[in-house]
CSV table of C-alpha atoms and ligand atoms in Angstrom, one decimal:
chain,number,residue,atom,x,y,z
F,4,MET,CA,-4.8,36.9,185.8
F,5,SER,CA,-2.1,38.9,187.7
F,6,LYS,CA,-0.8,42.0,186.3
F,7,LEU,CA,2.6,41.9,184.7
F,8,LEU,CA,3.1,45.6,184.5
F,9,GLU,CA,1.1,48.3,186.5
F,10,VAL,CA,1.9,52.0,185.9
F,11,SER,CA,0.2,54.3,188.6
F,12,ASP,CA,-0.4,58.0,188.5
F,13,LEU,CA,3.0,58.4,186.4
F,14,SER,CA,4.0,62.2,185.6
F,15,VAL,CA,7.1,63.1,183.6
F,16,ALA,CA,8.4,66.8,183.7
F,17,PHE,CA,10.8,68.9,181.7
F,18,GLY,CA,11.7,71.4,184.3
F,19,GLN,CA,8.2,73.0,185.3
F,20,THR,CA,6.5,71.5,182.4
F,21,HIS,CA,4.5,68.3,182.7
F,22,ALA,CA,4.6,66.3,179.7
F,23,VAL,CA,2.9,63.4,181.4
F,24,ARG,CA,0.4,63.8,184.0
F,25,GLY,CA,-1.0,61.2,186.3
F,26,VAL,CA,-1.2,58.3,183.8
F,27,SER,CA,-2.3,54.9,185.1
F,28,PHE,CA,-2.3,51.7,182.9
F,29,SER,CA,-1.6,48.0,183.5
F,30,LEU,CA,-0.9,44.9,181.5
F,31,GLU,CA,-1.5,41.4,182.0
F,32,GLN,CA,0.8,38.5,181.0
F,33,GLY,CA,0.3,37.5,177.4
F,34,GLN,CA,-1.7,40.7,176.5
F,35,THR,CA,-1.3,43.6,174.4
F,36,LEU,CA,-2.0,47.1,175.3
F,37,ALA,CA,-2.3,50.0,172.9
F,38,ILE,CA,-1.5,53.5,173.8
F,39,VAL,CA,-2.9,56.0,171.1
F,40,GLY,CA,-3.0,59.8,170.6
F,41,GLU,CA,-1.8,62.5,168.3
F,42,SER,CA,1.8,63.3,168.1
F,43,GLY,CA,2.8,65.1,171.5
F,44,SER,CA,0.4,63.4,173.7
F,45,GLY,CA,3.0,61.9,175.9
F,46,LYS,CA,2.8,58.2,174.5
F,47,SER,CA,6.6,57.8,174.1
F,48,LEU,CA,7.7,59.5,177.3
F,49,SER,CA,5.4,57.1,179.2
F,50,SER,CA,7.1,54.0,177.5
F,51,LEU,CA,10.5,55.3,178.2
F,52,ALA,CA,9.8,55.9,181.7
F,53,ILE,CA,9.2,52.3,182.2
F,54,LEU,CA,12.6,51.1,180.4
F,55,GLY,CA,14.4,54.2,182.4
F,56,LEU,CA,15.2,55.5,179.1
F,57,LEU,CA,13.8,58.9,179.4
F,58,PRO,CA,16.1,62.0,177.8
F,59,PRO,CA,18.2,63.5,180.4
F,60,GLN,CA,16.2,66.8,180.8
F,61,ALA,CA,13.2,64.7,181.7
F,62,ARG,CA,12.3,63.3,185.0
F,63,VAL,CA,9.6,61.2,186.7
F,64,VAL,CA,8.0,63.6,189.4
F,65,SER,CA,5.7,61.1,190.8
F,66,GLY,CA,4.0,57.7,190.4
F,67,SER,CA,4.8,54.0,190.5
F,68,ILE,CA,5.9,51.6,187.8
F,69,ARG,CA,5.6,48.0,189.2
F,70,TRP,CA,6.9,45.3,186.8
F,71,ASP,CA,6.2,41.7,188.1
F,72,GLY,CA,5.8,43.0,191.6
F,73,ARG,CA,9.0,45.1,191.6
F,74,GLU,CA,9.1,48.9,191.7
F,75,LEU,CA,11.1,50.0,188.7
F,76,LEU,CA,11.5,53.6,189.7
F,77,SER,CA,13.7,52.7,192.6
F,78,LEU,CA,15.9,50.4,190.6
F,79,GLY,CA,19.5,51.4,190.0
F,80,ASP,CA,21.1,52.1,186.6
F,81,ASP,CA,22.9,48.8,186.7
F,82,GLU,CA,19.7,46.8,187.7
F,83,LEU,CA,17.5,48.5,184.8
F,84,ARG,CA,20.2,47.8,182.2
F,85,LYS,CA,20.0,44.4,183.1
F,86,LEU,CA,16.2,44.2,183.1
F,87,ARG,CA,16.3,46.1,179.6
F,88,GLY,CA,18.3,43.1,178.2
F,89,GLU,CA,16.8,40.3,179.9
F,90,GLU,CA,13.0,41.2,180.2
F,91,LEU,CA,12.0,44.4,178.6
F,92,ALA,CA,12.6,45.2,174.9
F,93,ILE,CA,11.8,48.3,172.7
F,94,ILE,CA,11.4,48.9,168.9
F,95,PHE,CA,11.2,52.3,167.8
F,96,GLN,CA,9.8,54.1,164.8
F,97,ASP,CA,13.1,55.0,163.3
F,98,PRO,CA,15.4,51.9,163.5
F,99,LEU,CA,18.2,53.8,161.9
F,100,SER,CA,18.7,55.9,165.0
F,101,ALA,CA,18.8,52.6,167.0
F,102,LEU,CA,21.4,50.7,164.8
F,103,ASN,CA,25.3,51.6,164.7
F,104,PRO,CA,25.8,52.6,161.1
F,105,SER,CA,29.4,51.3,161.2
F,106,LEU,CA,28.8,47.7,162.0
F,107,THR,CA,27.1,45.0,160.1
F,108,VAL,CA,23.7,44.0,161.0
F,109,GLY,CA,24.9,40.4,161.6
F,110,TYR,CA,27.7,41.5,164.1
F,111,GLN,CA,25.3,43.8,166.0
F,112,ILE,CA,23.0,40.9,166.5
F,113,ALA,CA,25.6,38.6,167.4
F,114,GLU,CA,27.1,40.9,169.9
F,115,MET,CA,23.9,40.5,172.3
F,116,PHE,CA,24.4,36.8,172.2
F,117,ARG,CA,28.0,37.1,172.8
F,118,ARG,CA,27.7,39.9,175.8
F,119,ARG,CA,24.5,38.6,177.3
F,120,ARG,CA,24.6,35.1,176.8
F,121,GLY,CA,28.5,34.4,176.8
F,122,ALA,CA,28.2,33.0,173.2
F,123,ARG,CA,31.3,32.3,171.4
F,124,ARG,CA,32.0,33.7,168.2
F,125,GLU,CA,30.7,31.4,165.7
F,126,GLU,CA,27.8,30.4,167.7
F,127,ALA,CA,26.5,33.9,168.2
F,128,ARG,CA,27.0,34.3,164.5
F,129,ARG,CA,24.7,31.2,163.9
F,130,ARG,CA,22.1,32.6,166.4
F,131,ALA,CA,22.2,35.9,164.7
F,132,ILE,CA,21.4,34.4,161.3
F,133,GLU,CA,18.7,32.3,162.8
F,134,ALA,CA,17.0,35.4,164.5
F,135,MET,CA,17.3,37.4,161.1
F,136,THR,CA,15.6,34.1,159.4
F,137,GLU,CA,12.9,34.2,162.0
F,138,VAL,CA,11.7,37.7,161.3
F,139,GLY,CA,11.7,36.9,157.6
F,140,ILE,CA,14.7,38.5,155.9
F,141,PRO,CA,15.5,36.4,153.1
F,142,ASP,CA,19.0,35.0,152.6
F,143,ALA,CA,19.8,36.0,156.2
F,144,ALA,CA,23.4,34.5,156.2
F,145,ARG,CA,24.3,36.9,153.3
F,146,ARG,CA,22.4,39.7,154.7
F,147,ALA,CA,24.1,39.8,157.8
F,148,GLU,CA,27.1,40.9,156.4
F,149,ASN,CA,25.3,44.3,155.3
F,150,TYR,CA,25.5,47.5,157.1
F,151,PRO,CA,22.0,49.0,158.2
F,152,HIS,CA,22.0,51.7,155.4
F,153,GLU,CA,21.8,48.8,153.0
F,154,PHE,CA,18.6,47.5,154.0
F,155,SER,CA,15.1,49.0,153.1
F,156,GLY,CA,13.0,50.6,155.9
F,157,GLY,CA,10.7,47.4,156.3
F,158,MET,CA,13.9,45.1,156.4
F,159,ARG,CA,15.6,47.6,159.0
F,160,GLN,CA,12.5,47.4,161.0
F,161,ARG,CA,12.6,43.5,161.0
F,162,VAL,CA,16.3,43.6,162.0
F,163,MET,CA,15.1,45.9,165.2
F,164,ILE,CA,12.7,43.1,166.0
F,165,ALA,CA,15.2,40.4,165.7
F,166,MET,CA,17.4,42.3,167.8
F,167,ALA,CA,14.6,43.2,170.6
F,168,LEU,CA,13.2,39.6,170.6
F,169,ALA,CA,16.8,38.0,170.4
F,170,LEU,CA,17.1,37.5,174.0
F,171,GLU,CA,13.4,36.5,174.5
F,172,PRO,CA,12.2,39.5,176.6
F,173,ARG,CA,8.8,39.2,178.2
F,174,LEU,CA,7.5,42.6,177.2
F,175,LEU,CA,7.9,44.2,173.9
F,176,ILE,CA,7.2,48.0,173.8
F,177,ALA,CA,6.8,48.9,170.0
F,178,ASP,CA,6.7,52.5,169.8
F,179,GLU,CA,5.1,53.4,166.2
F,180,PRO,CA,6.8,50.4,164.7
F,181,THR,CA,5.1,50.7,161.2
F,182,THR,CA,4.6,54.5,160.9
F,183,ALA,CA,7.3,55.0,158.4
F,184,LEU,CA,6.5,52.0,156.4
F,185,ASP,CA,4.2,51.6,153.4
F,186,VAL,CA,1.0,49.8,153.8
F,187,THR,CA,2.1,46.5,152.5
F,188,VAL,CA,5.1,46.3,154.5
F,189,GLN,CA,3.2,47.5,157.6
F,190,ALA,CA,1.1,44.5,157.2
F,191,GLN,CA,4.1,42.2,157.1
F,192,ILE,CA,5.5,43.7,160.4
F,193,LEU,CA,2.1,43.5,162.1
F,194,ARG,CA,1.6,39.8,161.2
F,195,LEU,CA,5.3,39.2,162.4
F,196,LEU,CA,4.3,40.8,165.7
F,197,ARG,CA,1.2,38.9,165.9
F,198,LYS,CA,3.0,35.7,165.5
F,199,ARG,CA,4.9,36.5,168.7
F,200,GLN,CA,1.8,37.4,170.7
F,201,GLU,CA,0.1,34.2,169.7
F,202,ALA,CA,3.6,32.6,171.2
F,203,GLY,CA,2.8,34.5,174.5
F,204,LEU,CA,4.7,37.7,174.2
F,205,SER,CA,3.2,40.6,176.1
F,206,MET,CA,3.2,43.9,174.2
F,207,ILE,CA,2.8,47.6,174.6
F,208,ILE,CA,2.1,49.0,171.0
F,209,ILE,CA,2.0,52.7,170.6
F,210,SER,CA,0.4,54.2,167.4
F,211,HIS,CA,-1.5,57.4,166.2
F,212,ASP,CA,-3.2,54.8,163.8
F,213,LEU,CA,-6.3,53.3,165.3
F,214,GLY,CA,-6.3,50.9,162.5
F,215,VAL,CA,-2.8,49.3,163.4
F,216,VAL,CA,-4.2,49.1,167.1
F,217,ALA,CA,-7.5,47.3,166.1
F,218,ARG,CA,-5.4,44.4,164.5
F,219,THR,CA,-3.0,44.1,167.4
F,220,ALA,CA,-4.3,44.8,170.9
F,221,GLN,CA,-7.1,43.9,173.4
F,222,ARG,CA,-7.1,46.8,175.5
F,223,VAL,CA,-6.4,50.5,174.6
F,224,VAL,CA,-5.6,53.5,176.6
F,225,VAL,CA,-6.2,57.0,174.7
F,226,MET,CA,-3.7,60.0,175.6
F,227,TYR,CA,-4.4,63.6,175.0
F,228,ALA,CA,-2.1,66.5,176.2
F,229,GLY,CA,-0.2,64.0,178.7
F,230,LYS,CA,-3.3,62.5,180.3
F,231,ALA,CA,-5.2,59.3,179.8
F,232,VAL,CA,-8.7,60.3,178.6
F,233,GLU,CA,-10.1,57.0,177.8
F,234,SER,CA,-9.6,53.3,178.2
F,235,GLY,CA,-11.4,50.0,177.4
F,236,THR,CA,-11.3,47.0,175.3
F,237,VAL,CA,-10.6,47.9,171.6
F,238,ALA,CA,-14.1,46.2,170.8
F,239,GLU,CA,-16.0,48.4,173.0
F,240,LEU,CA,-13.9,51.6,172.4
F,241,TYR,CA,-14.1,51.5,168.7
F,242,SER,CA,-17.8,50.4,168.3
F,243,ASN,CA,-18.9,52.9,171.2
F,244,PRO,CA,-16.4,55.7,172.4
F,245,SER,CA,-17.1,57.4,175.6
F,246,HIS,CA,-14.6,60.6,174.9
F,247,PRO,CA,-15.3,63.0,172.3
F,248,TYR,CA,-11.2,62.7,171.5
F,249,THR,CA,-11.8,59.0,170.9
F,250,LYS,CA,-14.6,59.7,168.5
F,251,GLY,CA,-12.8,62.2,166.6
F,252,LEU,CA,-9.6,59.7,166.3
F,253,LEU,CA,-12.0,57.1,164.9
F,254,ALA,CA,-13.7,59.6,162.6
F,255,ALA,CA,-10.2,60.7,161.2
F,256,SER,CA,-8.7,57.2,160.7
F,257,PRO,CA,-9.0,55.8,157.5
F,258,SER,CA,-8.3,52.1,158.5
F,259,ALA,CA,-10.0,51.9,161.8
F,260,ARG,CA,-13.5,51.2,160.8
F,261,ASP,CA,-14.6,49.7,157.2
F,262,THR,CA,-17.9,51.9,157.4
F,263,GLY,CA,-17.4,53.5,154.1
F,264,ARG,CA,-17.7,57.0,155.7
F,265,GLN,CA,-15.5,59.8,154.8
F,266,ILE,CA,-12.5,60.7,156.9
F,267,GLN,CA,-13.0,63.7,159.0
F,268,PRO,CA,-9.8,65.2,160.6
F,269,ILE,CA,-10.3,66.7,164.0
F,270,ASP,CA,-10.2,70.4,163.8
F,271,GLY,CA,-7.3,72.3,165.3
F,272,TYR,CA,-4.0,70.8,166.9
F,273,PRO,CA,-2.9,69.6,170.3
F,274,PRO,CA,-2.0,72.0,172.8
F,275,ASP,CA,1.3,73.4,173.3
F,276,ILE,CA,2.3,71.6,176.7
F,277,THR,CA,3.9,74.9,178.1
F,278,ALA,CA,0.4,76.6,177.6
F,279,MET,CA,-2.5,74.2,178.6
F,280,PRO,CA,-5.9,75.4,178.1
F,281,SER,CA,-7.9,75.7,181.1
F,282,GLY,CA,-10.5,73.2,182.5
F,283,CYS,CA,-10.6,70.2,179.8
F,284,ALA,CA,-7.5,70.4,177.6
F,285,PHE,CA,-9.6,69.3,174.8
F,286,HIS,CA,-12.2,71.7,175.0
F,287,PRO,CA,-10.9,74.1,172.1
F,288,ARG,CA,-11.4,71.4,169.7
F,289,CYS,CA,-14.4,69.6,171.2
F,290,PRO,CA,-17.7,69.6,169.4
F,291,PHE,CA,-19.3,68.6,172.5
F,292,ALA,CA,-17.9,71.4,174.7
F,293,ARG,CA,-19.9,73.6,176.9
F,294,GLU,CA,-19.4,76.3,179.4
F,295,ARG,CA,-18.2,74.0,182.3
F,296,CYS,CA,-15.5,72.4,180.1
F,297,ARG,CA,-13.6,75.6,180.1
F,298,THR,CA,-13.3,75.9,184.0
F,299,ASP,CA,-13.6,72.4,185.5
F,300,GLU,CA,-10.9,69.8,184.4
F,301,PRO,CA,-12.8,66.3,184.3
F,302,GLU,CA,-11.5,63.4,186.2
F,303,LEU,CA,-10.7,59.9,184.7
F,304,ARG,CA,-13.6,57.8,186.0
F,305,ILE,CA,-15.5,54.5,185.4
F,306,VAL,CA,-18.2,55.0,183.0
F,307,ALA,CA,-19.1,51.3,182.4
F,308,PRO,CA,-17.4,47.9,183.5
F,309,GLY,CA,-13.9,48.1,182.5
F,310,ARG,CA,-14.1,51.5,180.9
F,311,THR,CA,-12.9,54.8,181.9
F,312,SER,CA,-13.4,58.3,180.4
F,313,ALA,CA,-12.3,61.8,181.4
F,314,CYS,CA,-15.3,63.7,179.9
F,315,HIS,CA,-18.0,65.6,181.9
F,316,PHE,CA,-20.4,64.2,179.4
F,317,ALA,CA,-19.1,60.6,179.0
F,318,GLU,CA,-22.7,59.0,179.2
F,319,GLU,CA,-23.9,61.4,176.7
F,320,VAL,CA,-21.4,60.6,174.2
F,321,LEU,CA,-21.7,56.8,174.8
F,322,THR,CA,-25.6,56.9,174.3
F,323,HIS,CA,-26.0,59.7,172.1
F,324,GLY,CA,-22.6,59.9,170.3
F,325,GLU,CA,-23.8,59.7,166.7
F,326,ALA,CA,-26.5,62.2,167.1
F,327,VAL,CA,-24.7,64.7,168.8
F,328,GLY,CA,-21.3,64.4,166.9
F,329,ASN,CA,-23.2,64.7,163.7
F,330,THR,CA,-24.0,68.3,164.3
F,331,ARG,CA,-20.4,69.2,163.2
F,332,ALA,CA,-20.9,67.7,159.7
O,16,ADP,N1,13.6,65.8,174.9
O,16,ADP,C1,12.6,66.8,175.1
O,16,ADP,N2,12.5,67.9,175.5
O,16,ADP,C2,11.5,69.0,175.8
O,16,ADP,N3,10.2,68.6,175.5
O,16,ADP,C3,10.0,67.1,175.0
O,16,ADP,C4,11.0,66.3,174.9
O,16,ADP,N4,10.7,65.0,174.3
O,16,ADP,C5,9.3,65.3,174.3
O,16,ADP,N5,8.8,66.5,175.0
O,16,ADP,C6,7.7,67.0,174.8
O,16,ADP,O1,6.8,66.1,175.6
O,16,ADP,C7,5.5,65.8,175.0
O,16,ADP,C8,5.3,64.4,175.0
O,16,ADP,O2,6.1,63.9,174.0
O,16,ADP,P1,6.1,62.2,173.6
O,16,ADP,O3,6.0,61.4,174.6
O,16,ADP,O4,7.3,62.2,172.7
O,16,ADP,O5,4.9,62.3,172.7
O,16,ADP,P2,4.3,61.3,171.6
O,16,ADP,O6,5.1,60.1,171.8
O,16,ADP,O7,2.7,61.0,172.1
O,16,ADP,O8,4.2,62.1,170.3
O,16,ADP,C9,5.4,66.6,173.7
O,16,ADP,O9,4.8,67.7,173.8
O,16,ADP,C10,6.9,67.2,173.5
O,16,ADP,O10,7.0,68.5,173.1
O,17,SF4,S1,-15.0,67.6,179.1
O,17,SF4,FE1,-16.0,68.8,177.5
O,17,SF4,S2,-14.7,69.8,176.3
O,17,SF4,FE2,-13.7,67.9,177.4
O,17,SF4,S3,-14.0,66.2,176.0
O,17,SF4,FE3,-15.8,66.2,177.4
O,17,SF4,S4,-17.3,67.5,176.3
O,17,SF4,FE4,-15.4,67.8,175.2
O,18,MG,MG1,6.3,59.3,170.2
């Protein structure tokens, strides 16, 4: 299969501070890629760079982002804006920030059909109601007249999904789409996204919750302190992680594995990106760390077919993960 999206060696900085450091990943048509990692690891900046929506203080300092064969980093604002409407869409964790509070939800969705598809007023309204119905908003014709604050968190996220999917994009980036929602609503939203995947939509799902990822993605990239530290298929990476950080995330996730084991949070916190540790950025928190980890920064390398890891001792983690990891308990 040909790559739909290919991000290579992407770095994003705020002044001299590098928040994303040489990240690469790719996505095939119709597939879902997950980007996971604790807060501050550079997940959102990586995806905002794809859409050309980085905060004004941030800039891409190196790398390449190829979409369907085109280099996105060399496109002008107008071309990017057009692409964002037609081919690329994003939903955020906080839908309120993306909706206009003073316009009804129906109006905001209808506007997209009017501006982008040249639909007349009545047709745009009909299509907005259709789009709302499709994402499971009951009584959509009436709800279209409501303002964003009149919706519950889950219904608001449905509105965002309806807006993102209205123009039938080829790629949906979902940045922590269920983080603010309770478990039942989260499951409903994930079902909704899965239905779209089955219909062929390509997706990047960003989450700190490995359980969410397990239920939606085929491949996963694990990020830590601005770098990709492991990648592989969800099945392989979950059953046999090759990086201690991934191992830690799995042990800390209540829903990733139904092993009945106790949840074991990772000690400590991710580093401040303005004061990165020497050597391996994970070494202050790593139960596998040795002397070499304090001085040598590990390269991301292939450790098995289709799998990469940025750990000096990846092979050991892969084969003896349980035994060594247990010494922490
Ligand atoms: N507007 C900003 N100004 C300065 N630093 C920022 C800004 N946005 C993000 N950062 C920094 O960049 C890093 C990565 O951010 P982000 O991509 O949002 O992380 P994630 O989505 O993984 O939680 C964080 O450490 C954060 O402090
Ligand atoms: S390189 Fe060392 S500190 Fe980094 S993850 Fe591997 S064992 Fe841990
Ligand atoms: Mg984020």
